[in-house]
Short mmCIF file of C-alpha atoms in Angstrom, two decimals:
data_model
loop_
_atom_site.label_atom_id
_atom_site.label_comp_id
_atom_site.label_asym_id
_atom_site.label_seq_id
_atom_site.Cartn_x
_atom_site.Cartn_y
_atom_site.Cartn_z
CA UNK A 5 0.02 -0.25 0.00
CA UNK A 6 1.45 3.26 -0.87
CA UNK A 7 1.92 6.37 1.20
CA UNK A 8 -1.12 8.17 -0.62
CA UNK A 9 -3.34 5.28 0.24
CA UNK A 10 -2.20 5.01 3.55
CA UNK A 11 -2.84 8.90 4.56
CA UNK A 12 -6.59 8.33 2.72
CA UNK A 13 -7.13 5.63 5.05
CA UNK A 14 -5.79 7.55 8.03
CA UNK A 15 -7.67 10.56 7.43
CA UNK A 16 -10.82 8.49 6.81
CA UNK A 17 -10.52 6.54 10.23
CA UNK A 18 -9.52 9.90 11.85
CA UNK A 19 -12.99 11.75 10.49
CA UNK A 20 -15.05 8.65 11.30
CA UNK A 21 -13.62 8.76 14.56
CA UNK A 22 -14.33 12.28 15.21
CA UNK A 23 -17.67 11.92 13.77
CA UNK A 24 -18.51 9.21 16.23
CA UNK A 25 -17.31 11.52 19.01
CA UNK A 26 -19.36 14.25 18.20
CA UNK A 27 -22.65 12.12 17.72
CA UNK A 28 -21.84 10.53 21.43
CA UNK A 29 -21.05 13.95 22.95
CA UNK A 30 -24.19 15.70 21.41
CA UNK A 31 -26.38 12.64 22.52
CA UNK A 32 -24.76 13.16 26.22
CA UNK A 33 -25.70 16.38 26.24
CA UNK A 34 -28.91 16.19 25.23
CA UNK A 35 -29.59 13.41 27.44
CA UNK A 36 -28.19 16.10 30.22
CA UNK A 37 -30.21 18.86 29.29
CA UNK A 38 -33.56 16.49 28.94
CA UNK A 39 -32.68 15.27 32.70
CA UNK A 40 -32.08 18.77 34.13
CA UNK A 41 -35.45 19.71 32.28
CA UNK A 42 -37.16 16.95 33.94
CA UNK A 43 -35.59 17.45 37.39
CA UNK A 44 -36.09 21.09 37.55
CA UNK A 45 -40.18 20.34 36.31
CA UNK A 46 -40.25 17.87 39.04
CA UNK A 47 -39.29 20.03 41.57
CA UNK A 48 -41.38 22.73 40.60
CA UNK A 49 -44.29 20.69 40.99
CA UNK A 50 -43.22 20.41 44.70
CA UNK A 51 -41.91 23.73 45.50
CA UNK A 52 -43.75 26.71 46.38
CA UNK A 53 -44.71 29.79 44.72
CA UNK A 54 -43.86 33.07 46.16
CA UNK A 55 -47.52 33.48 47.20
CA UNK A 56 -47.30 30.26 49.44
CA UNK A 57 -48.82 27.87 46.70
CA UNK A 58 -47.87 24.86 45.18
CA UNK A 59 -48.01 24.12 41.18
CA UNK A 60 -50.49 21.79 40.09
CA UNK A 61 -50.44 19.90 36.79
CA UNK A 62 -47.04 19.53 36.39
CA UNK A 63 -47.20 17.02 33.51
CA UNK A 64 -49.65 19.14 31.50
CA UNK A 65 -47.69 22.49 32.15
CA UNK A 66 -44.35 20.89 31.03
CA UNK A 67 -45.89 19.49 27.71
CA UNK A 68 -47.71 22.68 26.90
CA UNK A 69 -44.50 25.14 27.23
CA UNK A 70 -42.84 23.13 24.20
CA UNK A 71 -45.83 24.52 22.34
CA UNK A 72 -46.22 27.75 20.32
CA UNK A 73 -49.72 28.19 22.28
CA UNK A 74 -48.14 27.42 25.49
CA UNK A 75 -45.54 29.94 25.40
CA UNK A 76 -48.18 32.66 24.12
CA UNK A 77 -50.05 31.72 27.23
CA UNK A 78 -46.78 32.13 29.18
CA UNK A 79 -46.45 35.60 27.76
CA UNK A 80 -50.08 36.68 28.63
CA UNK A 81 -49.75 35.19 31.89
CA UNK A 82 -46.70 37.14 32.59
CA UNK A 83 -48.28 40.30 31.85
CA UNK A 84 -51.21 40.09 33.62
CA UNK A 85 -49.53 39.08 36.90
CA UNK A 86 -51.73 35.97 37.79
CA UNK A 87 -50.55 33.56 40.19
CA UNK A 88 -51.02 30.72 37.45
CA UNK A 89 -48.67 28.54 35.30
CA UNK A 90 -49.84 27.71 31.25
CA UNK A 91 -50.84 24.18 32.51
CA UNK A 92 -52.73 25.38 35.14
CA UNK A 93 -54.96 27.90 33.13
CA UNK A 94 -55.49 25.40 30.24
CA UNK A 95 -57.11 22.84 32.86
CA UNK A 96 -59.10 25.43 34.12
CA UNK A 97 -60.06 26.72 30.80
CA UNK A 98 -60.98 23.26 29.78
CA UNK A 99 -63.02 22.67 32.43
CA UNK A 100 -65.20 25.68 31.93
CA UNK A 101 -65.56 24.92 28.28
CA UNK A 102 -66.81 21.35 29.27
CA UNK A 103 -68.91 22.65 32.01
CA UNK A 104 -70.59 25.65 29.65
CA UNK A 105 -71.16 23.04 26.95
CA UNK A 106 -72.72 20.67 29.48
CA UNK A 107 -75.25 23.46 31.28
CA UNK A 108 -75.90 24.85 27.70
CA UNK A 109 -76.75 21.53 26.11
CA UNK A 110 -79.13 20.61 29.30
CA UNK A 111 -81.22 23.97 30.04
CA UNK A 112 -81.06 24.92 26.37
CA UNK A 113 -80.49 22.67 23.40
CA UNK A 114 -77.65 20.12 22.46
CA UNK A 115 -76.82 22.47 19.05
CA UNK A 116 -76.04 25.46 21.92
CA UNK A 117 -73.14 23.12 23.46
CA UNK A 118 -70.64 24.03 21.03
CA UNK A 119 -71.61 27.78 21.14
CA UNK A 120 -71.18 27.91 24.78
CA UNK A 121 -67.80 26.27 24.68
CA UNK A 122 -66.56 28.29 22.05
CA UNK A 123 -67.73 31.54 24.19
CA UNK A 124 -66.10 29.95 27.44
CA UNK A 125 -62.66 29.76 25.20
CA UNK A 126 -63.36 33.31 24.00
CA UNK A 127 -64.10 34.53 27.43
CA UNK A 128 -61.10 32.90 28.87
CA UNK A 129 -58.91 35.04 26.26
CA UNK A 130 -60.78 38.22 26.88
CA UNK A 131 -60.28 37.59 30.53
CA UNK A 132 -56.45 37.15 29.99
CA UNK A 133 -56.69 40.67 28.16
CA UNK A 134 -58.83 42.22 30.71
CA UNK A 135 -56.14 41.34 33.26
CA UNK A 136 -53.76 42.61 31.45
CA UNK A 137 -55.43 45.99 31.00
CA UNK A 138 -56.24 45.80 34.59
CA UNK A 139 -52.64 45.61 35.41
CA UNK A 140 -51.35 48.13 33.00
CA UNK A 141 -54.00 50.76 34.52
CA UNK A 142 -52.60 50.25 37.94
CA UNK A 143 -48.96 50.73 36.87
CA UNK A 144 -50.32 53.56 35.22
CA UNK A 145 -51.56 55.02 38.54
CA UNK A 146 -48.47 54.58 40.04
CA UNK A 147 -46.37 56.03 37.09
CA UNK A 148 -46.46 59.83 38.92
CA UNK A 149 -45.01 58.66 42.14
CA UNK A 150 -42.53 56.70 40.29
CA UNK A 151 -41.62 59.70 38.20
CA UNK A 152 -41.07 61.54 41.55
CA UNK A 153 -38.82 58.46 43.28
CA UNK A 154 -36.68 58.55 40.44
CA UNK A 155 -36.33 62.53 40.01
CA UNK A 156 -35.72 62.52 43.77
CA UNK A 157 -32.96 59.67 43.70
CA UNK A 158 -31.32 61.21 40.66
CA UNK A 159 -31.00 64.76 42.31
CA UNK A 160 -29.44 63.36 45.33
CA UNK A 161 -26.52 62.27 42.69
CA UNK A 162 -27.63 58.57 42.45
CA UNK A 163 -27.30 56.36 39.49
CA UNK A 164 -30.46 55.55 37.58
CA UNK A 165 -29.82 51.80 38.04
CA UNK A 166 -29.55 52.46 41.83
CA UNK A 167 -32.89 54.93 41.73
CA UNK A 168 -34.83 52.26 39.95
CA UNK A 169 -33.73 49.49 42.73
CA UNK A 170 -34.97 52.29 45.30
CA UNK A 171 -38.51 52.54 43.18
CA UNK A 172 -38.69 48.70 43.28
CA UNK A 173 -38.36 48.83 47.21
CA UNK A 174 -40.62 51.65 47.78
CA UNK A 175 -43.62 50.99 45.28
CA UNK A 176 -46.13 48.51 45.74
CA UNK A 177 -47.60 45.87 42.76
CA UNK A 178 -47.37 45.89 40.00
CA UNK A 179 -45.15 48.90 39.53
CA UNK A 180 -42.90 47.20 42.59
CA UNK A 181 -42.87 43.76 40.85
CA UNK A 182 -42.14 45.00 37.46
CA UNK A 183 -39.03 47.22 38.76
CA UNK A 184 -37.68 44.29 40.74
CA UNK A 185 -37.81 42.28 37.44
CA UNK A 186 -35.88 44.98 35.93
CA UNK A 187 -33.36 45.64 38.71
CA UNK A 188 -32.64 41.54 38.60
CA UNK A 189 -32.20 41.68 34.80
CA UNK A 190 -29.52 44.84 35.05
CA UNK A 191 -27.61 42.59 37.91
CA UNK A 192 -27.43 39.81 35.09
CA UNK A 193 -26.01 42.05 32.60
CA UNK A 194 -28.75 43.44 30.69
CA UNK A 195 -28.42 47.11 29.50
CA UNK A 196 -31.22 49.53 30.72
CA UNK A 197 -32.49 50.44 27.36
CA UNK A 198 -33.31 46.61 26.75
CA UNK A 199 -35.00 46.20 30.36
CA UNK A 200 -36.73 49.29 30.15
CA UNK A 201 -37.90 48.47 26.52
CA UNK A 202 -39.20 45.18 27.62
CA UNK A 203 -41.02 46.59 30.47
CA UNK A 204 -42.66 48.94 27.88
CA UNK A 205 -43.96 46.05 25.70
CA UNK A 206 -45.32 44.02 28.68
CA UNK A 207 -47.43 46.98 30.11
CA UNK A 208 -48.00 49.10 26.79
CA UNK A 209 -49.21 52.56 27.28
CA UNK A 210 -48.56 55.89 26.12
CA UNK A 211 -47.31 57.15 29.67
CA UNK A 212 -44.89 54.30 30.14
CA UNK A 213 -43.68 54.67 26.82
CA UNK A 214 -43.16 58.34 27.54
CA UNK A 215 -41.03 57.66 30.86
CA UNK A 216 -39.16 54.60 29.31
CA UNK A 217 -37.71 56.95 26.44
CA UNK A 218 -37.13 59.98 28.64
CA UNK A 219 -35.08 57.40 30.77
CA UNK A 220 -33.32 55.73 27.88
CA UNK A 221 -32.41 59.15 26.28
CA UNK A 222 -31.05 60.33 29.64
CA UNK A 223 -28.83 57.50 30.15
CA UNK A 224 -27.63 57.42 26.31
CA UNK A 225 -26.84 61.21 26.01
CA UNK A 226 -26.94 62.51 29.59
CA UNK A 227 -28.27 66.00 30.27
CA UNK A 228 -31.13 67.34 32.81
CA UNK A 229 -32.92 63.80 33.74
CA UNK A 230 -34.09 65.68 37.18
CA UNK A 231 -35.97 68.50 35.11
CA UNK A 232 -37.15 66.42 32.74
CA UNK A 233 -38.74 63.94 35.22
CA UNK A 234 -40.18 66.63 37.72
CA UNK A 235 -42.17 68.19 34.39
CA UNK A 236 -43.05 64.54 33.51
CA UNK A 237 -44.34 63.99 37.03
CA UNK A 238 -46.71 66.86 36.61
CA UNK A 239 -47.93 65.45 33.31
CA UNK A 240 -48.53 62.14 34.57
CA UNK A 241 -50.69 63.55 37.37
CA UNK A 242 -52.73 65.58 34.75
CA UNK A 243 -53.12 62.75 32.39
CA UNK A 244 -54.13 60.42 35.64
CA UNK A 245 -57.19 62.61 36.22
CA UNK A 246 -58.45 62.74 33.02
CA UNK A 247 -58.16 58.82 32.63
CA UNK A 248 -60.20 58.60 35.77
CA UNK A 249 -62.82 61.29 34.45
CA UNK A 250 -63.16 59.52 30.97
CA UNK A 251 -63.55 56.02 32.84
CA UNK A 252 -66.20 57.51 34.82
CA UNK A 253 -68.26 58.86 32.01
CA UNK A 254 -67.66 55.73 29.66
CA UNK A 255 -68.84 53.40 32.80
CA UNK A 256 -72.84 53.36 31.76
CA UNK A 257 -71.68 52.85 27.79
CA UNK A 258 -69.73 49.71 28.86
CA UNK A 259 -72.30 48.51 31.01
CA UNK A 260 -74.73 48.68 28.07
CA UNK A 261 -72.27 46.65 26.25
CA UNK A 262 -72.63 43.95 28.40
CA UNK A 263 -76.25 44.19 28.95
CA UNK A 264 -77.20 43.34 25.40
CA UNK A 265 -76.05 40.08 25.21
CA UNK A 266 -77.50 39.24 28.88
CA UNK A 267 -80.85 40.19 27.59
CA UNK A 268 -80.49 37.92 24.38
CA UNK A 269 -79.96 35.02 26.76
CA UNK A 270 -82.51 35.89 29.09
CA UNK A 271 -84.80 35.83 26.41
CA UNK A 272 -83.75 32.47 25.21
CA UNK A 273 -84.20 31.11 28.60
CA UNK A 274 -87.58 32.60 29.24
CA UNK A 275 -88.68 31.21 26.09
CA UNK A 276 -87.69 27.64 26.38
CA UNK A 277 -89.07 27.80 30.40
CA UNK A 278 -92.72 29.18 28.96
CA UNK A 279 -92.48 26.59 25.89
CA UNK A 280 -90.15 23.46 27.14
CA UNK A 281 -88.31 21.96 24.00
CA UNK A 282 -89.11 25.11 21.81
CA UNK A 283 -85.29 25.86 21.29
CA UNK A 284 -84.74 22.05 20.62
CA UNK A 285 -87.41 21.96 18.03
CA UNK A 286 -86.34 25.42 16.40
CA UNK A 287 -82.67 24.24 16.12
CA UNK A 288 -83.74 20.99 14.98
CA UNK A 289 -83.88 22.08 11.29
CA UNK A 290 -81.33 23.82 9.03
CA UNK A 291 -83.36 26.78 8.76
CA UNK A 292 -83.62 27.30 12.67
CA UNK A 293 -80.00 26.80 13.20
CA UNK A 294 -79.11 29.66 10.45
CA UNK A 295 -81.55 31.83 12.29
CA UNK A 296 -79.91 31.16 16.11
CA UNK A 297 -76.56 31.76 14.28
CA UNK A 298 -77.64 35.13 12.47
CA UNK A 299 -79.04 36.25 15.87
CA UNK A 300 -75.87 35.02 18.09
CA UNK A 301 -73.75 37.35 15.21
CA UNK A 302 -76.05 40.35 15.62
CA UNK A 303 -75.62 40.18 19.68
CA UNK A 304 -71.75 39.73 19.14
CA UNK A 305 -71.56 42.56 16.79
CA UNK A 306 -73.91 44.92 18.79
CA UNK A 307 -71.42 44.11 21.95
CA UNK A 308 -68.33 44.98 19.97
CA UNK A 309 -70.14 47.80 18.34
CA UNK A 310 -70.83 49.35 21.66
CA UNK A 311 -67.49 48.45 23.07
CA UNK A 312 -65.78 50.63 20.27
CA UNK A 313 -67.73 53.21 20.45
CA UNK A 314 -67.10 53.83 24.14
CA UNK A 315 -63.43 53.23 23.65
CA UNK A 316 -61.51 56.53 23.80
CA UNK A 317 -57.74 56.60 23.53
CA UNK A 318 -56.27 59.59 25.58
#
C-alpha cells in the first residue's frame, strides 16, 4: 500500500472517529439537558411559589410550554401578574368549556353546547386581556409616584440603576414587581435600554413609553434628567385625573355593552321555560340553526360596536 493510500485511510479513520465522538457528545448533551429539564419540572411541581401556593398539573405544564400556544399563554400570564402556570390555566379553561357545554346543552338545546364552549374559550382569552389592561391601568396610576422617586434619587446624585432599585423597594405591586424584574435583569448584565424596553412591551401605554424613552435618552446622552422627570411627573398627574374622568363618563356605555347579550340569553331562557323544548325544535332544522347563528352574530356585533364606540384613546 503506497503512502497516498495510507494517508487517505488514516484521514478516513480519523474523520470517522471524530464523527462518532461528536455524535456521542451531542447525544450525551441532549440527555443531560433533558434530565435537567425533568428534574427542574419535577421539583417545580413540589416547591411553593412566592405566594405560598404549590404548582399543579406539572405534566400538562411541561408539555404545553413546548408548544407555540403554551409560550403565548406564558407571555400573557406574565403580563397579567396572575399566580398561574400555563398548564393550570389550560386545565381550568378546559374545565370551564366542558362545564358550559354541558350546561347549555341541558338548559337550552344540544345545538348550543358547542357555541357555549366556544364562548368559554373566547371569554378566557378576554379575561387575560382584561387582566393585562387592568394591571397596565394600575401601573399607570403609579407612574407619577415612580417619576417622583426617580427624580428625587437622581437629584441626590444616585445612578439610574440605583434609583430604579429604590423605586422597586418603595412602590407596591404592580410597579414594585415590574421594577424588581427590571433590576434583576440589570443585575445579570442586561442593558438599561433592553430592560426598560421589555417593560414597555409587557405593559404597553403611552405614559410608560414616554417615561421609558426619557430614561433611555438621558442614560445615553446625559442631560437634565431631574428637570425632565419633574415636568413629566406633573404631566402624568394631569393625565391620571383625565383618565379617571373619562372612565367614569364611559361606565354607562360599558354596562350597556354587556347588558345587550345578557338580554338575548335571558330571552332564550324565558322562551324555553315558557315552552319547554322550543329551542330544541327550532334548532332541529337547518333553517332554525341558521337563524340562531345569525341572532348570535348580531348580538356579538352589537356588543363589539358598543364597546368600540365607548373606547376613547387618551
